[in-house]
Coordinates of C-alpha atoms and ligand atoms in Angstrom, one line a residue:
X1 CA -85.8 140.9 -75.3
X2 CA -83.6 141.8 -78.3
X3 CA -86.8 143.0 -80.1
X4 CA -87.4 145.6 -77.2
X5 CA -84.3 147.4 -78.5
X6 CA -84.7 150.9 -79.9
X7 CA -82.3 152.6 -82.5
X8 CA -79.5 154.4 -80.9
X9 CA -78.4 157.8 -82.2
X10 CA -75.3 157.1 -84.5
X11 CA -72.1 158.7 -83.4
X12 CA -71.9 161.7 -85.7
X13 CA -68.1 161.4 -86.5
X14 CA -68.3 157.7 -87.3
X15 CA -71.6 158.1 -89.3
X16 CA -69.7 160.5 -91.5
X17 CA -66.8 158.0 -92.2
X18 CA -69.6 155.7 -93.3
X19 CA -71.2 158.3 -95.6
X20 CA -67.7 159.3 -97.1
X21 CA -66.9 155.7 -98.0
X22 CA -70.2 155.3 -99.6
X23 CA -69.7 158.5 -101.8
X24 CA -68.9 157.3 -105.4
X25 CA -67.4 160.7 -106.3
X26 CA -63.9 160.8 -107.6
X27 CA -61.7 163.3 -105.8
X28 CA -63.7 163.3 -102.6
X29 CA -61.8 164.7 -99.6
X30 CA -62.4 163.2 -96.0
X31 CA -61.8 165.9 -93.3
X32 CA -64.0 164.1 -90.8
X33 CA -62.7 161.6 -88.3
X34 CA -59.3 162.5 -86.5
X35 CA -57.1 160.1 -87.9
X36 CA -53.7 161.3 -89.3
X37 CA -53.1 160.9 -92.9
X38 CA -49.8 161.7 -94.9
X39 CA -49.9 163.7 -98.1
X40 CA -50.8 160.6 -100.2
X41 CA -53.8 160.1 -98.0
X42 CA -52.4 157.0 -96.2
X43 CA -52.2 156.6 -92.4
X44 CA -48.8 155.2 -92.2
X45 CA -47.5 153.1 -89.4
X46 CA -44.7 155.0 -87.8
X47 CA -41.1 153.6 -88.1
X48 CA -40.3 153.1 -84.5
X49 CA -43.7 151.3 -84.1
X50 CA -42.7 148.8 -86.8
X51 CA -39.3 148.5 -85.4
X52 CA -40.7 147.8 -81.8
X53 CA -43.2 145.3 -83.3
X54 CA -40.1 143.5 -85.0
X55 CA -38.3 143.4 -81.8
X56 CA -41.6 142.0 -79.9
X57 CA -41.9 139.3 -82.5
X58 CA -38.2 138.2 -81.7
X59 CA -38.5 138.6 -78.0
X60 CA -41.8 138.0 -76.6
X61 CA -42.0 134.6 -75.2
X62 CA -45.6 134.5 -73.7
X63 CA -48.9 135.6 -74.2
X64 CA -50.3 134.9 -70.9
X65 CA -52.0 137.4 -68.8
X66 CA -50.3 140.6 -67.4
X67 CA -51.9 142.2 -64.4
X68 CA -55.5 143.8 -64.3
X69 CA -54.0 147.3 -64.4
X70 CA -51.8 146.5 -67.4
X71 CA -48.1 146.2 -67.6
X72 CA -46.3 148.4 -64.9
X73 CA -43.6 149.5 -67.4
X74 CA -46.2 150.7 -69.8
X75 CA -48.1 152.5 -67.0
X76 CA -44.7 154.2 -65.6
X77 CA -43.5 154.9 -69.0
X78 CA -46.7 156.9 -69.8
X79 CA -46.8 158.5 -66.6
X80 CA -43.2 160.0 -67.1
X81 CA -44.1 161.2 -70.5
X82 CA -46.8 163.1 -69.5
X83 CA -45.7 164.2 -65.9
X84 CA -42.0 164.5 -66.3
X85 CA -40.5 165.3 -63.0
X86 CA -43.9 165.8 -61.3
X87 CA -44.4 161.8 -61.5
X88 CA -44.5 160.8 -58.1
X89 CA -45.0 157.0 -57.9
X90 CA -46.1 156.9 -54.3
X91 CA -48.9 159.4 -55.0
X92 CA -49.8 157.9 -58.6
X93 CA -52.2 155.2 -59.6
X94 CA -52.1 154.1 -63.3
X95 CA -54.4 152.0 -65.4
X96 CA -53.9 150.7 -69.0
X97 CA -57.1 151.1 -70.7
X98 CA -58.7 150.3 -74.0
X99 CA -57.6 153.5 -75.8
X100 CA -58.2 156.8 -74.5
X101 CA -61.9 156.4 -74.9
X102 CA -61.6 153.5 -72.3
X103 CA -59.4 155.8 -70.1
X104 CA -62.2 158.2 -70.1
X105 CA -64.9 156.0 -69.3
X106 CA -62.7 154.3 -66.4
X107 CA -62.1 157.9 -65.3
X108 CA -65.7 158.9 -65.0
X109 CA -66.4 155.5 -63.2
X110 CA -63.7 156.1 -60.6
X111 CA -64.7 159.7 -59.9
X112 CA -68.5 158.6 -59.4
X113 CA -67.3 155.9 -57.0
X114 CA -65.8 158.6 -54.9
X115 CA -68.3 161.1 -55.6
X116 CA -71.9 159.6 -56.4
X117 CA -73.6 162.9 -56.9
X118 CA -70.7 164.2 -59.2
X119 CA -71.6 166.8 -62.1
X120 CA -69.3 167.0 -64.9
X121 CA -68.3 170.4 -66.3
X122 CA -67.5 170.1 -70.0
X123 CA -66.3 172.8 -72.6
X124 CA -68.8 174.0 -74.8
X125 CA -68.3 172.3 -77.5
X126 CA -66.5 169.4 -76.6
X127 CA -65.8 165.8 -78.3
X128 CA -69.3 164.4 -78.8
X129 CA -68.4 161.0 -77.2
X130 CA -67.7 162.8 -73.8
X131 CA -71.3 163.8 -73.6
X132 CA -72.6 160.6 -75.1
X133 CA -70.8 158.4 -72.5
X134 CA -71.7 160.4 -69.5
X135 CA -75.5 160.6 -70.7
X136 CA -75.5 156.8 -70.9
X137 CA -73.8 156.7 -67.2
X138 CA -76.7 159.0 -66.3
X139 CA -74.2 161.8 -64.9
X140 CA -75.3 165.3 -64.8
X141 CA -73.4 167.5 -67.5
X142 CA -72.9 171.2 -67.3
X143 CA -71.4 173.2 -70.1
X144 CA -68.7 176.0 -69.7
X145 CA -68.1 178.6 -72.4
X146 CA -65.1 177.8 -74.2
X147 CA -65.3 178.8 -77.9
X148 CA -65.9 182.5 -79.2
X149 CA -67.6 182.2 -82.5
X150 CA -66.6 185.6 -83.6
X151 CA -62.8 185.4 -82.9
X152 CA -62.7 181.6 -83.4
X153 CA -60.4 181.9 -80.2
X154 CA -61.2 180.9 -76.5
X155 CA -64.0 182.8 -74.6
X156 CA -61.8 183.2 -71.6
X157 CA -63.8 185.5 -69.5
X158 CA -66.9 183.1 -70.2
X159 CA -64.7 180.2 -69.3
X160 CA -63.7 181.4 -66.1
X161 CA -67.3 182.6 -64.9
X162 CA -68.7 179.3 -65.7
X163 CA -66.1 177.3 -64.0
X164 CA -66.3 179.3 -60.8
X165 CA -69.9 177.7 -60.5
X166 CA -68.2 174.2 -59.9
X167 CA -68.2 172.7 -56.2
X168 CA -66.4 170.2 -54.4
X169 CA -67.4 166.6 -55.7
X170 CA -67.6 168.0 -59.2
X171 CA -65.4 166.9 -62.1
X172 CA -64.1 169.6 -64.5
X173 CA -63.2 167.9 -67.8
X174 CA -60.3 169.8 -69.6
X175 CA -58.7 169.2 -73.1
X176 CA -55.1 169.0 -72.2
X177 CA -53.9 170.5 -75.6
X178 CA -55.3 170.4 -79.1
X179 CA -58.9 171.2 -78.2
X180 CA -61.3 169.1 -80.0
X181 CA -63.2 170.1 -82.0
X182 CA -62.1 173.7 -82.1
X183 CA -58.4 173.9 -82.4
X184 CA -58.4 176.9 -80.0
X185 CA -56.2 176.3 -77.0
X186 CA -55.3 177.9 -73.7
X187 CA -51.8 179.9 -73.2
X188 CA -49.7 178.9 -70.3
X189 CA -50.9 182.2 -68.4
X190 CA -54.5 181.3 -68.9
X191 CA -53.9 177.5 -67.7
X192 CA -52.5 179.2 -64.5
X193 CA -55.5 181.5 -64.2
X194 CA -57.8 178.6 -64.8
X195 CA -56.3 176.4 -62.3
X196 CA -56.6 179.1 -59.7
X197 CA -60.3 179.5 -60.6
X198 CA -61.1 175.6 -60.3
X199 CA -58.9 175.2 -57.1
X200 CA -61.1 177.9 -55.4
X201 CA -64.4 175.7 -56.2
X202 CA -63.0 172.4 -54.6
X203 CA -63.9 170.5 -57.9
X204 CA -61.5 168.0 -59.2
X205 CA -59.8 168.5 -62.6
X206 CA -59.9 165.7 -65.3
X207 CA -57.7 165.9 -68.4
X208 CA -58.5 164.4 -71.6
X209 CA -55.0 164.3 -73.3
X210 CA -55.5 162.5 -76.7
X211 CA -53.0 164.8 -78.8
X212 CA -50.0 165.3 -77.0
X213 CA -47.2 165.9 -79.6
X214 CA -49.8 167.2 -82.2
X215 CA -49.8 171.0 -81.2
X216 CA -46.7 172.9 -79.9
X217 CA -44.5 169.7 -79.2
X218 CA -44.3 166.6 -76.9
X219 CA -43.2 168.8 -73.9
X220 CA -45.2 172.1 -74.6
X221 CA -48.6 170.0 -75.1
X222 CA -48.0 168.6 -71.6
X223 CA -47.6 171.9 -69.9
X224 CA -51.3 172.5 -69.1
X225 CA -51.6 169.0 -67.7
X226 CA -48.5 169.9 -65.4
X227 CA -49.8 173.1 -64.2
X228 CA -52.9 171.4 -63.2
X229 CA -51.1 168.7 -61.5
X230 CA -48.9 171.3 -59.6
X231 CA -51.9 173.2 -58.4
X232 CA -54.4 170.3 -57.1
X233 CA -54.1 167.7 -54.7
X234 CA -56.1 165.2 -56.8
X235 CA -56.1 165.0 -60.7
X236 CA -57.3 162.5 -63.2
X237 CA -55.8 162.3 -66.6
X238 CA -57.2 160.0 -69.3
X239 CA -54.4 159.8 -72.2
X240 CA -54.5 158.0 -75.6
X241 CA -51.7 156.6 -77.6
X242 CA -53.8 156.4 -80.7
X243 CA -52.6 159.5 -82.4
X244 CA -49.1 160.4 -81.1
X245 CA -47.9 156.8 -81.7
X246 CA -50.4 156.2 -84.7
X247 CA -51.6 152.9 -83.1
X248 CA -55.4 153.6 -83.2
X249 CA -56.8 149.9 -83.7
X250 CA -54.3 148.6 -80.9
X251 CA -56.5 150.5 -78.5
X252 CA -53.8 152.0 -76.0
X253 CA -54.7 154.5 -73.4
X254 CA -53.8 155.0 -70.0
X255 CA -55.7 156.5 -66.9
X256 CA -53.7 158.5 -64.4
X257 CA -54.9 159.4 -60.8
X258 CA -52.7 161.4 -58.7
X259 CA -53.9 161.1 -54.9
X260 CA -53.2 163.2 -51.8
X261 CA -51.3 160.4 -49.8
X262 CA -50.0 156.7 -50.3
X263 CA -52.9 155.2 -48.5
X264 CA -55.4 157.2 -50.9
X265 CA -53.2 156.2 -54.0
X266 CA -53.4 152.3 -52.8
X267 CA -57.2 152.5 -52.8
X268 CA -57.5 154.2 -55.9
X269 CA -55.0 151.6 -57.6
X270 CA -57.3 148.8 -56.2
X271 CA -60.3 150.6 -57.4
X272 CA -59.0 151.0 -61.0
X273 CA -57.9 147.4 -61.3
X274 CA -61.5 146.4 -60.0
X275 CA -62.9 148.6 -62.8
X276 CA -61.0 146.8 -65.4
X277 CA -62.0 143.6 -64.0
X278 CA -65.7 144.4 -64.1
X279 CA -65.5 145.8 -67.7
X280 CA -63.3 143.7 -69.6
X281 CA -60.8 142.1 -67.2
X282 CA -57.1 142.6 -68.5
X283 CA -56.6 145.7 -71.0
X284 CA -55.0 145.1 -74.4
X285 CA -51.2 144.7 -74.2
X286 CA -49.7 144.7 -77.6
X287 CA -49.9 148.3 -78.4
X288 CA -49.0 149.2 -74.7
X289 CA -45.9 146.7 -75.3
X290 CA -45.0 148.9 -78.6
X291 CA -45.2 152.0 -76.6
X292 CA -43.0 150.7 -73.7
X293 CA -40.4 149.3 -76.3
X294 CA -40.2 152.7 -77.9
X295 CA -40.0 154.7 -74.7
X296 CA -37.5 152.5 -73.1
X297 CA -35.0 152.5 -75.8
X298 CA -33.1 155.8 -76.6
X299 CA -32.8 155.2 -80.1
X300 CA -36.4 154.1 -81.0
X301 CA -37.5 157.0 -78.6
X302 CA -35.6 159.5 -80.6
X303 CA -36.7 158.3 -83.9
X304 CA -40.4 158.4 -82.9
X305 CA -40.0 161.8 -81.7
X306 CA -38.4 162.9 -84.8
X307 CA -41.3 161.3 -86.9
X308 CA -43.9 162.8 -84.6
X309 CA -42.3 166.4 -85.4
X310 CA -42.5 165.8 -89.0
X311 CA -46.4 165.0 -88.6
X312 CA -46.7 168.0 -86.3
X313 CA -44.6 170.4 -88.7
X314 CA -46.6 168.8 -91.7
X315 CA -50.0 170.0 -90.1
X316 CA -48.8 173.5 -89.2
X317 CA -47.4 174.0 -93.0
X318 CA -50.9 172.9 -94.1
X319 CA -52.5 175.5 -91.7
X320 CA -50.2 178.3 -93.1
X321 CA -51.0 177.3 -96.5
X322 CA -54.9 177.3 -95.9
X323 CA -54.6 180.5 -94.1
X324 CA -52.6 182.1 -97.0
X325 CA -55.0 180.7 -99.8
X326 CA -58.1 182.0 -97.7
X327 CA -56.3 185.3 -97.4
X328 CA -55.8 185.6 -101.2
X329 CA -59.3 184.5 -102.0
X330 CA -61.4 186.4 -99.2
X331 CA -59.1 189.5 -99.6
X332 CA -59.1 189.6 -95.7
X333 CA -57.3 188.0 -92.8
X334 CA -60.6 186.8 -91.2
X335 CA -59.4 183.3 -91.6
X336 CA -56.0 183.7 -89.9
X337 CA -57.4 181.7 -87.0
X338 CA -56.7 178.8 -88.9
X339 CA -52.9 179.3 -88.6
X340 CA -53.1 180.2 -84.9
X341 CA -55.3 177.0 -83.9
X342 CA -53.3 173.9 -82.9
X343 CA -53.6 170.0 -83.3
X344 CA -55.4 168.0 -85.7
X345 CA -58.7 170.3 -85.7
X346 CA -60.0 173.8 -86.5
X347 CA -63.5 174.8 -86.3
X348 CA -64.6 177.0 -89.2
X349 CA -67.7 178.5 -87.5
X350 CA -69.7 177.7 -90.8
X351 CA -73.5 177.0 -90.6
X352 CA -74.8 173.5 -90.9
X353 CA -76.1 174.6 -94.3
X354 CA -72.8 176.0 -95.5
X355 CA -71.0 172.7 -94.3
X356 CA -73.6 170.8 -96.3
X357 CA -72.9 172.8 -99.4
X358 CA -69.2 172.0 -99.0
X359 CA -70.2 168.5 -98.9
X360 CA -72.7 168.3 -101.9
X361 CA -70.8 170.6 -104.3
X362 CA -67.4 170.0 -103.6
X363 CA -67.4 166.3 -101.9
X364 CA -65.6 167.5 -99.0
X365 CA -66.5 166.0 -95.7
X366 CA -66.4 168.2 -92.6
X367 CA -68.2 167.2 -89.3
X368 CA -71.3 169.1 -88.9
X369 CA -70.2 171.7 -86.5
X370 CA -67.7 172.7 -89.3
X371 CA -64.8 170.8 -87.6
X372 CA -62.1 170.2 -90.3
X373 CA -59.2 167.5 -89.7
X374 CA -56.1 169.4 -90.9
X375 CA -54.2 166.2 -91.4
X376 CA -56.7 165.2 -94.1
X377 CA -55.3 168.0 -96.4
X378 CA -52.4 168.1 -98.8
X379 CA -51.0 170.6 -101.3
X380 CA -53.4 169.7 -103.7
X381 CA -56.8 169.8 -101.7
X382 CA -55.8 173.1 -99.7
X383 CA -56.8 175.2 -102.5
X384 CA -59.9 173.1 -103.5
X385 CA -61.1 173.4 -99.8
X386 CA -60.3 177.2 -99.6
X387 CA -62.4 177.7 -102.7
X388 CA -65.2 175.7 -101.4
X389 CA -65.2 177.7 -98.1
X390 CA -65.4 181.0 -99.8
X391 CA -68.0 179.8 -102.4
X392 CA -70.1 178.4 -99.5
X393 CA -70.2 181.8 -98.2
X394 CA -68.4 181.3 -94.9
Ligands
LMR401 C1 -62.3 162.2 -83.5 O1 -62.5 163.2 -82.8 O2 -62.4 162.3 -84.6 C2 -61.7 161.1 -83.0 O3 -61.3 161.3 -81.6 C3 -62.0 159.7 -83.4 C4 -63.1 159.3 -82.7 O4 -63.2 158.4 -82.0 O5 -64.1 160.2 -82.5

């Protein structure tokens, strides 16, 4: 049986992590995988996370099972953080999942249970694992235009035209903020227009919210999601705590499903718990408990928000520095998009050959589509990257 297996295509982002590790060159720079690093190149544990863990060590008295859908307090705290006063418990089903990827997978499974013939519309480009999961599930995927390579902004007219082709029973997958891999995002006015376009088709929106707090702020980054929630009777949201709480390896995510009435909400909640049971049974709890401890304690929550703001502002400063270096070296403002993009990533718009040259000649690792992780840079590496970009002819 096992000898019948064939090799799987490696995930490009994870393969790049391995390639970087194996590179013996001194001064190599990793701008690949989306993990936050401080200016010393370290991925720190946030202060509030450490404090919450210390508290849990003292107070937790049992490691017995929770419930299949995960601790209710965690799910409620996350729903409130994302939806604020739009959170209506009687219409909202929630599920603790194995990270944001687990939330996406369970969300796709749930959607397919309700709409077996569904097609999923995805932004072109999108996070490669969206497509990999959907392909593995045998779900038909349809791209919608998103990134305009000339302006490095959103191709809004193309996006609207393509989304108008969706129909009832389809899912439209949207990045809630900090678009991965491009860094180009919708304005509030554009979110409203997109909501109106999708609403006309009868399709169901599903939002991937993996970077709340990394773009314009914790509340600001939830605005697009909230506009969608206000505009549709049914919405799916797959959220991650990996980045904004910095608890990547704890695998804490949540799937939120907003239903039209309480009966449908109860059915959805049951289906979600069933999906967890079929996949891994009970979801991981430690990360979820850290998040709950932080969000339910005013002092810890304030400290977490303050540190998240430090992280976010640090990335904005790096964006400004990189744009300024590139302005000086290129004698033009054609790289100013780096400063306008938001979140962890920017897509440079470089060719695969240019990305390879940047890696070969400068030991700087970008994802092959020229996505760079802004949080992998610091004051020393910004000028090195700027020079590499210009010398590679981008
Ligand atoms: C990324 O896009 O780099 C992150 O979401 C990490 C991952 O799992 O790919």
